[in-house]
PDB file of C-alpha atoms in Angstrom:
ATOM      1  CA  GLU A   1     -80.408 -50.564  54.453  1.00 66.00           C
ATOM      2  CA  ASP A   2     -79.380 -52.464  51.354  1.00 67.00           C
ATOM      3  CA  LYS A   3     -75.708 -53.270  51.238  1.00 89.00           C
ATOM      4  CA  VAL A   4     -73.018 -55.250  49.456  1.00 94.00           C
ATOM      5  CA  VAL A   5     -69.880 -56.355  51.323  1.00 96.00           C
ATOM      6  CA  GLN A   6     -66.767 -57.718  49.670  1.00 97.00           C
ATOM      7  CA  SER A   7     -63.844 -59.520  51.234  1.00 96.00           C
ATOM      8  CA  PRO A   8     -60.965 -59.382  51.366  1.00 97.00           C
ATOM      9  CA  LEU A   9     -60.489 -55.701  50.517  1.00 95.00           C
ATOM     10  CA  SER A  10     -57.006 -56.446  49.246  1.00 97.00           C
ATOM     11  CA  LEU A  11     -55.097 -59.561  48.306  1.00 97.00           C
ATOM     12  CA  VAL A  12     -51.542 -60.151  47.119  1.00 98.00           C
ATOM     13  CA  VAL A  13     -50.660 -63.512  45.595  1.00 97.00           C
ATOM     14  CA  HIS A  14     -48.041 -64.950  43.262  1.00 97.00           C
ATOM     15  CA  GLU A  15     -48.567 -65.724  39.629  1.00 97.00           C
ATOM     16  CA  GLY A  16     -50.075 -69.163  39.202  1.00 97.00           C
ATOM     17  CA  ASP A  17     -51.986 -69.124  42.491  1.00 97.00           C
ATOM     18  CA  THR A  18     -55.751 -69.595  42.693  1.00 98.00           C
ATOM     19  CA  VAL A  19     -57.804 -66.892  44.406  1.00 98.00           C
ATOM     20  CA  THR A  20     -61.346 -66.738  45.737  1.00 98.00           C
ATOM     21  CA  LEU A  21     -63.079 -63.400  46.167  1.00 98.00           C
ATOM     22  CA  ASN A  22     -66.195 -63.074  48.284  1.00 98.00           C
ATOM     23  CA  CYS A  23     -69.319 -60.955  48.049  1.00 97.00           C
ATOM     24  CA  SER A  24     -72.229 -60.977  50.489  1.00 96.00           C
ATOM     25  CA  TYR A  25     -75.377 -58.944  50.050  1.00 94.00           C
ATOM     26  CA  GLU A  26     -78.444 -57.811  51.914  1.00 91.00           C
ATOM     27  CA  VAL A  27     -80.985 -56.351  49.533  1.00 84.00           C
ATOM     28  CA  THR A  28     -84.715 -56.438  49.165  1.00 80.00           C
ATOM     29  CA  ASN A  29     -86.219 -57.660  45.917  1.00 80.00           C
ATOM     30  CA  PHE A  30     -83.045 -59.475  44.823  1.00 85.00           C
ATOM     31  CA  ARG A  31     -82.943 -60.461  41.166  1.00 86.00           C
ATOM     32  CA  SER A  32     -79.294 -60.640  40.109  1.00 90.00           C
ATOM     33  CA  LEU A  33     -75.678 -60.097  41.131  1.00 94.00           C
ATOM     34  CA  LEU A  34     -72.959 -58.818  38.838  1.00 95.00           C
ATOM     35  CA  TRP A  35     -69.172 -58.989  38.886  1.00 97.00           C
ATOM     36  CA  TYR A  36     -66.987 -56.365  37.209  1.00 97.00           C
ATOM     37  CA  LYS A  37     -63.227 -55.985  36.756  1.00 97.00           C
ATOM     38  CA  GLN A  38     -61.770 -52.479  37.056  1.00 96.00           C
ATOM     39  CA  GLU A  39     -58.279 -51.580  36.039  1.00 92.00           C
ATOM     40  CA  LYS A  40     -57.250 -47.927  35.710  1.00 80.00           C
ATOM     41  CA  LYS A  41     -60.439 -47.178  33.841  1.00 81.00           C
ATOM     42  CA  ALA A  42     -64.117 -48.074  33.747  1.00 87.00           C
ATOM     43  CA  PRO A  43     -65.471 -51.329  35.152  1.00 93.00           C
ATOM     44  CA  THR A  44     -65.723 -54.102  32.576  1.00 94.00           C
ATOM     45  CA  PHE A  45     -68.458 -56.695  32.877  1.00 94.00           C
ATOM     46  CA  LEU A  46     -67.540 -60.249  33.880  1.00 96.00           C
ATOM     47  CA  PHE A  47     -70.640 -62.168  35.004  1.00 95.00           C
ATOM     48  CA  MET A  48     -74.297 -61.775  35.830  1.00 94.00           C
ATOM     49  CA  LEU A  49     -75.734 -64.386  38.193  1.00 94.00           C
ATOM     50  CA  THR A  50     -79.428 -64.932  38.735  1.00 90.00           C
ATOM     51  CA  SER A  51     -79.829 -68.575  39.700  1.00 82.00           C
ATOM     52  CA  SER A  52     -78.454 -70.212  42.796  1.00 84.00           C
ATOM     53  CA  GLY A  53     -75.920 -73.010  42.392  1.00 83.00           C
ATOM     54  CA  ILE A  54     -75.245 -72.569  38.693  1.00 85.00           C
ATOM     55  CA  GLU A  55     -71.604 -71.784  37.960  1.00 90.00           C
ATOM     56  CA  LYS A  56     -70.736 -69.304  35.245  1.00 94.00           C
ATOM     57  CA  LYS A  57     -67.336 -69.738  33.656  1.00 95.00           C
ATOM     58  CA  SER A  58     -65.152 -67.736  31.320  1.00 95.00           C
ATOM     59  CA  GLY A  59     -61.653 -69.048  30.788  1.00 97.00           C
ATOM     60  CA  ARG A  60     -59.843 -69.054  34.117  1.00 98.00           C
ATOM     61  CA  LEU A  61     -62.620 -67.103  35.853  1.00 98.00           C
ATOM     62  CA  SER A  62     -65.728 -68.639  37.359  1.00 97.00           C
ATOM     63  CA  SER A  63     -68.466 -67.475  39.685  1.00 97.00           C
ATOM     64  CA  ILE A  64     -71.339 -68.968  41.610  1.00 95.00           C
ATOM     65  CA  LEU A  65     -74.268 -67.602  43.575  1.00 94.00           C
ATOM     66  CA  ASP A  66     -75.842 -68.900  46.797  1.00 93.00           C
ATOM     67  CA  LYS A  67     -79.223 -67.214  47.213  1.00 87.00           C
ATOM     68  CA  LYS A  68     -79.971 -69.007  50.463  1.00 89.00           C
ATOM     69  CA  GLU A  69     -76.831 -67.770  52.194  1.00 89.00           C
ATOM     70  CA  LEU A  70     -76.832 -64.475  50.257  1.00 92.00           C
ATOM     71  CA  PHE A  71     -73.322 -64.566  48.837  1.00 94.00           C
ATOM     72  CA  SER A  72     -71.329 -65.086  45.691  1.00 97.00           C
ATOM     73  CA  ILE A  73     -67.725 -66.050  45.011  1.00 97.00           C
ATOM     74  CA  LEU A  74     -65.442 -65.258  42.111  1.00 98.00           C
ATOM     75  CA  ASN A  75     -62.635 -67.729  41.467  1.00 98.00           C
ATOM     76  CA  ILE A  76     -59.571 -67.080  39.364  1.00 98.00           C
ATOM     77  CA  THR A  77     -57.293 -70.034  38.666  1.00 98.00           C
ATOM     78  CA  ALA A  78     -53.684 -69.936  37.422  1.00 98.00           C
ATOM     79  CA  THR A  79     -53.529 -66.195  38.037  1.00 98.00           C
ATOM     80  CA  GLN A  80     -51.505 -63.959  35.730  1.00 97.00           C
ATOM     81  CA  THR A  81     -50.135 -60.454  36.255  1.00 96.00           C
ATOM     82  CA  GLY A  82     -52.838 -59.177  33.912  1.00 95.00           C
ATOM     83  CA  ASP A  83     -55.440 -60.268  36.453  1.00 97.00           C
ATOM     84  CA  SER A  84     -54.254 -57.492  38.773  1.00 97.00           C
ATOM     85  CA  ALA A  85     -57.248 -55.198  39.180  1.00 97.00           C
ATOM     86  CA  ILE A  86     -60.079 -54.218  41.471  1.00 97.00           C
ATOM     87  CA  TYR A  87     -62.926 -56.721  41.337  1.00 98.00           C
ATOM     88  CA  LEU A  88     -66.318 -55.222  42.053  1.00 97.00           C
ATOM     89  CA  CYS A  89     -69.512 -56.963  43.060  1.00 97.00           C
ATOM     90  CA  ALA A  90     -72.839 -55.207  42.482  1.00 95.00           C
ATOM     91  CA  VAL A  91     -76.549 -55.773  42.951  1.00 93.00           C
ATOM     92  CA  PRO A  92     -79.290 -53.847  41.128  1.00 89.00           C
ATOM     93  CA  LEU A  93     -81.792 -52.072  43.342  1.00 82.00           C
ATOM     94  CA  TYR A  94     -85.165 -52.166  41.675  1.00 73.00           C
ATOM     95  CA  SER A  95     -87.506 -49.284  42.428  1.00 65.00           C
ATOM     96  CA  GLY A  96     -91.128 -48.816  41.544  1.00 58.00           C
ATOM     97  CA  GLY A  97     -90.100 -46.523  38.722  1.00 59.00           C
ATOM     98  CA  GLY A  98     -88.309 -49.342  36.937  1.00 64.00           C
ATOM     99  CA  ALA A  99     -84.821 -48.082  37.708  1.00 68.00           C
ATOM    100  CA  ASP A 100     -82.125 -50.619  38.466  1.00 81.00           C
ATOM    101  CA  GLY A 101     -79.160 -48.587  39.616  1.00 88.00           C
ATOM    102  CA  LEU A 102     -76.352 -50.782  40.883  1.00 91.00           C
ATOM    103  CA  THR A 103     -75.187 -50.857  44.485  1.00 92.00           C
ATOM    104  CA  PHE A 104     -71.513 -51.783  44.542  1.00 95.00           C
ATOM    105  CA  GLY A 105     -69.271 -53.194  47.207  1.00 95.00           C
ATOM    106  CA  LYS A 106     -65.960 -51.485  47.912  1.00 95.00           C
ATOM    107  CA  GLY A 107     -64.153 -53.994  45.742  1.00 96.00           C
ATOM    108  CA  THR A 108     -61.259 -56.393  46.240  1.00 97.00           C
ATOM    109  CA  HIS A 109     -57.909 -54.992  45.131  1.00 97.00           C
ATOM    110  CA  LEU A 110     -56.060 -58.012  43.722  1.00 98.00           C
ATOM    111  CA  ILE A 111     -52.326 -57.816  43.069  1.00 97.00           C
ATOM    112  CA  ILE A 112     -50.573 -60.660  41.253  1.00 97.00           C
ATOM    113  CA  GLN A 113     -46.835 -60.706  41.786  1.00 96.00           C
ATOM    114  CA  PRO A 114     -44.626 -62.300  39.111  1.00 92.00           C
TER     115      PRO A 114
ATOM    116  CA  ASP B   1     -65.726 -48.239  18.713  1.00 56.00           C
ATOM    117  CA  THR B   2     -69.393 -48.810  19.620  1.00 76.00           C
ATOM    118  CA  GLY B   3     -68.973 -48.719  23.398  1.00 92.00           C
ATOM    119  CA  VAL B   4     -70.065 -46.016  25.843  1.00 96.00           C
ATOM    120  CA  SER B   5     -68.060 -42.820  25.393  1.00 96.00           C
ATOM    121  CA  GLN B   6     -67.618 -39.874  27.744  1.00 97.00           C
ATOM    122  CA  ASP B   7     -66.202 -36.422  27.288  1.00 97.00           C
ATOM    123  CA  PRO B   8     -64.033 -34.908  28.608  1.00 97.00           C
ATOM    124  CA  ARG B   9     -61.867 -37.605  30.136  1.00 96.00           C
ATOM    125  CA  HIS B  10     -60.336 -35.180  32.610  1.00 97.00           C
ATOM    126  CA  LYS B  11     -61.537 -31.848  33.977  1.00 97.00           C
ATOM    127  CA  ILE B  12     -59.777 -29.542  36.396  1.00 98.00           C
ATOM    128  CA  THR B  13     -61.781 -26.608  37.674  1.00 97.00           C
ATOM    129  CA  LYS B  14     -61.730 -24.067  40.436  1.00 97.00           C
ATOM    130  CA  ARG B  15     -64.192 -24.193  43.306  1.00 97.00           C
ATOM    131  CA  GLY B  16     -67.389 -22.358  42.462  1.00 97.00           C
ATOM    132  CA  GLN B  17     -67.236 -22.945  38.709  1.00 98.00           C
ATOM    133  CA  ASN B  18     -69.819 -24.914  36.752  1.00 98.00           C
ATOM    134  CA  VAL B  19     -68.863 -28.019  34.787  1.00 98.00           C
ATOM    135  CA  THR B  20     -70.725 -30.185  32.289  1.00 98.00           C
ATOM    136  CA  PHE B  21     -69.951 -33.733  31.229  1.00 98.00           C
ATOM    137  CA  ARG B  22     -71.303 -35.657  28.264  1.00 98.00           C
ATOM    138  CA  CYS B  23     -72.097 -39.342  27.847  1.00 98.00           C
ATOM    139  CA  ASP B  24     -72.906 -41.158  24.606  1.00 97.00           C
ATOM    140  CA  PRO B  25     -74.380 -44.599  25.345  1.00 96.00           C
ATOM    141  CA  ILE B  26     -74.302 -47.660  23.126  1.00 94.00           C
ATOM    142  CA  SER B  27     -76.650 -46.736  20.313  1.00 91.00           C
ATOM    143  CA  GLU B  28     -79.451 -49.264  20.844  1.00 88.00           C
ATOM    144  CA  HIS B  29     -79.473 -48.900  24.659  1.00 92.00           C
ATOM    145  CA  ASN B  30     -82.414 -46.912  26.012  1.00 91.00           C
ATOM    146  CA  ARG B  31     -81.349 -47.103  29.649  1.00 93.00           C
ATOM    147  CA  LEU B  32     -78.619 -44.715  30.858  1.00 95.00           C
ATOM    148  CA  TYR B  33     -77.074 -44.341  34.317  1.00 96.00           C
ATOM    149  CA  TRP B  34     -74.701 -41.929  36.023  1.00 97.00           C
ATOM    150  CA  TYR B  35     -72.416 -43.005  38.866  1.00 96.00           C
ATOM    151  CA  ARG B  36     -69.746 -41.315  40.950  1.00 96.00           C
ATOM    152  CA  GLN B  37     -66.649 -43.111  42.210  1.00 95.00           C
ATOM    153  CA  THR B  38     -64.143 -41.871  44.783  1.00 94.00           C
ATOM    154  CA  LEU B  39     -60.843 -43.474  45.709  1.00 90.00           C
ATOM    155  CA  GLY B  40     -61.196 -46.775  47.507  1.00 88.00           C
ATOM    156  CA  GLN B  41     -64.931 -47.004  46.936  1.00 91.00           C
ATOM    157  CA  GLY B  42     -67.148 -48.738  44.438  1.00 93.00           C
ATOM    158  CA  PRO B  43     -69.226 -46.582  42.092  1.00 94.00           C
ATOM    159  CA  GLU B  44     -72.275 -44.911  43.688  1.00 94.00           C
ATOM    160  CA  PHE B  45     -75.514 -44.595  41.741  1.00 93.00           C
ATOM    161  CA  LEU B  46     -76.582 -41.011  40.973  1.00 94.00           C
ATOM    162  CA  THR B  47     -79.421 -41.093  38.461  1.00 94.00           C
ATOM    163  CA  TYR B  48     -81.142 -43.123  35.758  1.00 92.00           C
ATOM    164  CA  PHE B  49     -82.830 -42.370  32.445  1.00 93.00           C
ATOM    165  CA  GLN B  50     -85.128 -44.512  30.380  1.00 91.00           C
ATOM    166  CA  ASN B  51     -85.113 -42.879  26.973  1.00 91.00           C
ATOM    167  CA  GLU B  52     -85.459 -39.148  27.710  1.00 90.00           C
ATOM    168  CA  ALA B  53     -87.235 -39.572  31.056  1.00 90.00           C
ATOM    169  CA  GLN B  54     -85.237 -39.226  34.265  1.00 89.00           C
ATOM    170  CA  LEU B  55     -86.935 -41.861  36.420  1.00 86.00           C
ATOM    171  CA  GLU B  56     -84.793 -41.954  39.514  1.00 86.00           C
ATOM    172  CA  LYS B  57     -82.384 -39.732  41.393  1.00 86.00           C
ATOM    173  CA  SER B  58     -80.241 -40.785  44.330  1.00 87.00           C
ATOM    174  CA  ARG B  59     -80.227 -38.693  47.481  1.00 84.00           C
ATOM    175  CA  LEU B  60     -76.526 -38.184  46.628  1.00 82.00           C
ATOM    176  CA  LEU B  61     -77.646 -35.932  43.776  1.00 85.00           C
ATOM    177  CA  SER B  62     -77.820 -32.538  45.459  1.00 88.00           C
ATOM    178  CA  ASP B  63     -79.586 -29.513  43.991  1.00 92.00           C
ATOM    179  CA  ARG B  64     -76.309 -28.435  42.406  1.00 96.00           C
ATOM    180  CA  PHE B  65     -76.405 -31.479  40.133  1.00 96.00           C
ATOM    181  CA  SER B  66     -78.654 -31.729  37.103  1.00 95.00           C
ATOM    182  CA  ALA B  67     -78.779 -34.326  34.371  1.00 96.00           C
ATOM    183  CA  GLU B  68     -80.566 -34.338  31.041  1.00 95.00           C
ATOM    184  CA  ARG B  69     -81.091 -36.681  28.141  1.00 95.00           C
ATOM    185  CA  PRO B  70     -83.059 -34.456  25.773  1.00 90.00           C
ATOM    186  CA  LYS B  71     -83.532 -36.742  22.791  1.00 86.00           C
ATOM    187  CA  GLY B  72     -83.117 -40.070  24.493  1.00 85.00           C
ATOM    188  CA  SER B  73     -79.608 -40.509  23.107  1.00 91.00           C
ATOM    189  CA  PHE B  74     -76.649 -38.683  24.716  1.00 96.00           C
ATOM    190  CA  SER B  75     -76.845 -37.350  28.261  1.00 97.00           C
ATOM    191  CA  THR B  76     -75.233 -34.448  30.107  1.00 97.00           C
ATOM    192  CA  LEU B  77     -74.436 -34.080  33.787  1.00 97.00           C
ATOM    193  CA  GLU B  78     -73.923 -30.540  35.071  1.00 97.00           C
ATOM    194  CA  ILE B  79     -72.506 -29.585  38.431  1.00 97.00           C
ATOM    195  CA  GLN B  80     -73.056 -25.986  39.472  1.00 97.00           C
ATOM    196  CA  ARG B  81     -70.903 -24.120  42.002  1.00 97.00           C
ATOM    197  CA  THR B  82     -68.462 -26.994  42.303  1.00 97.00           C
ATOM    198  CA  GLU B  83     -67.011 -27.889  45.695  1.00 96.00           C
ATOM    199  CA  GLN B  84     -63.832 -29.771  46.526  1.00 96.00           C
ATOM    200  CA  GLY B  85     -65.970 -32.695  47.674  1.00 95.00           C
ATOM    201  CA  ASP B  86     -67.228 -33.078  44.111  1.00 97.00           C
ATOM    202  CA  SER B  87     -63.786 -34.315  43.034  1.00 97.00           C
ATOM    203  CA  ALA B  88     -64.359 -37.862  41.796  1.00 96.00           C
ATOM    204  CA  MET B  89     -64.612 -40.049  38.735  1.00 96.00           C
ATOM    205  CA  TYR B  90     -68.013 -39.661  37.067  1.00 97.00           C
ATOM    206  CA  LEU B  91     -69.030 -42.803  35.226  1.00 97.00           C
ATOM    207  CA  CYS B  92     -71.800 -43.293  32.722  1.00 97.00           C
ATOM    208  CA  ALA B  93     -73.303 -46.687  31.882  1.00 96.00           C
ATOM    209  CA  SER B  94     -75.971 -47.965  29.550  1.00 95.00           C
ATOM    210  CA  SER B  95     -77.995 -51.124  29.194  1.00 93.00           C
ATOM    211  CA  LEU B  96     -80.457 -52.673  26.799  1.00 90.00           C
ATOM    212  CA  SER B  97     -83.128 -53.812  29.224  1.00 82.00           C
ATOM    213  CA  VAL B  98     -83.906 -54.091  32.902  1.00 75.00           C
ATOM    214  CA  ARG B  99     -82.374 -57.563  33.185  1.00 77.00           C
ATOM    215  CA  SER B 100     -79.259 -56.993  31.097  1.00 84.00           C
ATOM    216  CA  GLU B 101     -75.813 -55.961  32.224  1.00 90.00           C
ATOM    217  CA  GLN B 102     -74.705 -52.339  32.335  1.00 93.00           C
ATOM    218  CA  PHE B 103     -71.747 -51.314  30.203  1.00 94.00           C
ATOM    219  CA  PHE B 104     -69.578 -48.508  31.518  1.00 95.00           C
ATOM    220  CA  GLY B 105     -67.822 -45.659  29.756  1.00 96.00           C
ATOM    221  CA  PRO B 106     -64.233 -44.620  30.532  1.00 94.00           C
ATOM    222  CA  GLY B 107     -65.368 -41.933  32.965  1.00 96.00           C
ATOM    223  CA  THR B 108     -64.640 -38.241  33.480  1.00 97.00           C
ATOM    224  CA  ARG B 109     -62.186 -37.530  36.266  1.00 96.00           C
ATOM    225  CA  LEU B 110     -63.081 -34.226  37.932  1.00 98.00           C
ATOM    226  CA  THR B 111     -60.623 -32.349  40.125  1.00 98.00           C
ATOM    227  CA  VAL B 112     -61.909 -29.283  41.963  1.00 97.00           C
ATOM    228  CA  LEU B 113     -59.143 -27.025  43.253  1.00 96.00           C
TER     229      LEU B 113
END
C-alpha cells in the first residue's frame, strides 16, 4: 500500500533554532513530492521536488529529495514564531485515468517558542 | 482574490440531514480535487475532476457522497444522510496540469451533531 510517513510528528524549538523535518515515502510510479505549510486554514504550497539531489530554496526554507533512499527533508533556518504550523508532505498517486490525487503524511506540528 | 474559494466556511447540521458545499477553483485550472481532513491527520483524497468529467473516486467516498462539476468550472460536494463520522474539514484544490502543484481553498468545516 502506498504511504507517506513524516517525522517527528511534533517538534518544539526556540526562535532562532534550525529544524529539519523528514518525509519518507513508498509509492509506485513516483514522479514528485510536495511540501505544504498549514496554519489554521488550508495548506499553502511550499515546494515541489522531482529530481534527486537538487535543493530547492525559498528564503529560510529549503528542501531536498533523495529518490534512491525514498525520502525528503525540509529545513528551516533561523526559525521565527511565524513558522509555527503543521508541515505536510505529499506524493501524487497517478492512476490510469490521469488523476493525481495527493497522499499526505500526518504532518509535523512545529511550535516555535519566543 | 483569484485563489480557490469555498462556501460555506462552516456548517453545523444535525445527523441525517443533507449538506452541500461549493468550490470555485482558480479560473484557468481545469483540474479540481476534493479532500477531507480530520484532526491530527493529513488531507485524504476523495475525488478528482478534469473539466466536467469525474475521473476518479476514492474508496472513502461512500454512496452518500456525490460530487459534480457541471460546466467544468465550480464544483459541488453533497453529503446525504449525514453521520457524526462525516464531521471534518472538506478541502477543495485545483491545478493547471498533471505536473503542477495543487492550490487549496480555505475549506468547509462540517460539524454533524
